[in-house]
Amino acid sequence: MNEMDRKPMVQADGGTVTPGYMPGFGNDFETEALPGALPQGMNSPQKCNYGLYGEQLSGTAFTAPSHQNERTWCYRIRPSVKHSSRYTKIDVPYWKSAPNVIEDVQSLGQYRWDPVEHTDQPLNWITGMRTMTTAGDVNTQVGMASHIYLVTESMTDDYFFSADSELLIVPQEGRLRFATELGIIDLEPKEIAIIPRGLLYRVEVLEGPARGFVCENYGQKFELPGRGPIGANCMANRRDFKSPVAAFEDREAASTVTVKWCGQFHRCEIGHSPLDVVAWHGNYAPVKYDLRTYCPVGSILFDHPDPSIFTVLTAPSGVPGTANIDFVLFRERWMVMEDTFRPPWYHKNIMSELMGNIYGQYDAKPQGFIPGGMSLHNMMIPHGPDKNAFEGASNADLKPEKLDNTMSFMFETRFPQHLTEFAGKEAPLQDDYIDCWSDIDKKFDGTPGKK
Ligand SMILES: [Fe+2]
């Protein structure tokens, strides 16, 4: 899809690979970086070709139902036990996990933040993660955290994996490369990626500084929402998701592996790159998706559906229809509804809504919610259009109108979201956000027919 997908990449050992992607979501992929590296017709031959080690990475319980069961077979230079040694606990002070309820930070309310700006401090994928909210409990694998990342430095001989979560990454500026065990994903604004739980990777800055949003999913994996009567097409289509082809490094160098495990960070030292998977097959893999391929569906006569109509991905919670997390996209679209208040209506919601602006202007808040900024409307806290948006939309001449230059998203969870100390005290919180509703008038005076 992108030009850069085809460009050869020079790896740290001087070799080159051509990054590429395979289309599909949750497909049973197979890929090999060297011919004949992938066993055919079986998973675990007595001896693997090239002297590789066979190893299974299980993303779901062995006994998960077939349609949800995910695992990948890796054929690698060394087994993963060689990419692990004695761990030492380390401090990553800005990356928080639920439960993280701070006594003197209030989470009840409507909140909005300006973009968190970069500083002179060099930051990588781990040190540059700034947790904004947490929900649920990482130890029981329910809930999520939302983060902003500020990345200026590449990881070189440093690698990371999260045993706690899969990460949904939403870039807002800059370009990043995720060099993973299963291949390479290059990522830029208007795209998203999912890095599965347990997958080792390194993040490089292709174009910096890089800033974006992350949804850390402690629970069941993201999947595509059922379309119901919409049918077999539209919204996010499976073919527009891309998983990387196999790419490996055979590099001896003093390296570190950092692991996020039960909300804590640990580090160990190894003597080589752990990105040594020469071939793999399976359905547990990182994936990227171009948000510009999302085909929005909406009302074509009057009213509009609930915002769930714009769900890109959903992570189930175990309660049918009640997501641990929904990832919802508000992008360019036509508004054609007759005699209708077209922006999102005023509402209170049992779900907790964290939004971020990727670019452009959001229709319910023409000012103040700017690219790189975030907002939070927590469980059962009322919100909706500001006065200008209400008056504008109530008095507009309702011709077909294109909402252009707009891309915002929502991480919506069934669990209340708690602000971190960073979100409440350090990040650029807009103290006057709540005032955007203060001058909404009372129009009612008992006169029938008054509008
Ligand atoms: Fe809302």
JSON list of N, CA and C and ligand atoms in Angstrom, two decimals, residues 347 349 353 377 383 410, ligand 1:
[
{"chain": "A", "resi": 347, "resn": "HIS", "atom": "N", "xyz": [-25.02, 13.00, 25.84]},
{"chain": "A", "resi": 347, "resn": "HIS", "atom": "CA", "xyz": [-25.28, 11.68, 26.42]},
{"chain": "A", "resi": 347, "resn": "HIS", "atom": "C", "xyz": [-24.46, 11.40, 27.67]},
{"chain": "A", "resi": 349, "resn": "ASN", "atom": "N", "xyz": [-22.95, 7.68, 29.51]},
{"chain": "A", "resi": 349, "resn": "ASN", "atom": "CA", "xyz": [-22.63, 6.36, 28.98]},
{"chain": "A", "resi": 349, "resn": "ASN", "atom": "C", "xyz": [-22.05, 5.51, 30.08]},
{"chain": "A", "resi": 353, "resn": "GLU", "atom": "N", "xyz": [-14.98, 6.76, 27.93]},
{"chain": "A", "resi": 353, "resn": "GLU", "atom": "CA", "xyz": [-14.53, 7.12, 26.59]},
{"chain": "A", "resi": 353, "resn": "GLU", "atom": "C", "xyz": [-13.29, 7.99, 26.63]},
{"chain": "A", "resi": 377, "resn": "HIS", "atom": "N", "xyz": [-14.13, 11.18, 28.91]},
{"chain": "A", "resi": 377, "resn": "HIS", "atom": "CA", "xyz": [-15.47, 11.28, 29.45]},
{"chain": "A", "resi": 377, "resn": "HIS", "atom": "C", "xyz": [-15.75, 9.95, 30.13]},
{"chain": "A", "resi": 383, "resn": "HIS", "atom": "N", "xyz": [-21.70, 14.51, 28.66]},
{"chain": "A", "resi": 383, "resn": "HIS", "atom": "CA", "xyz": [-20.89, 15.29, 27.72]},
{"chain": "A", "resi": 383, "resn": "HIS", "atom": "C", "xyz": [-21.65, 15.42, 26.41]},
{"chain": "A", "resi": 410, "resn": "MET", "atom": "N", "xyz": [-11.45, 6.75, 19.48]},
{"chain": "A", "resi": 410, "resn": "MET", "atom": "CA", "xyz": [-11.85, 6.55, 20.88]},
{"chain": "A", "resi": 410, "resn": "MET", "atom": "C", "xyz": [-11.40, 5.17, 21.34]},
{"chain": "B", "resi": 1, "resn": "FE", "atom": "FE", "xyz": [-19.44, 10.07, 24.29]}
]
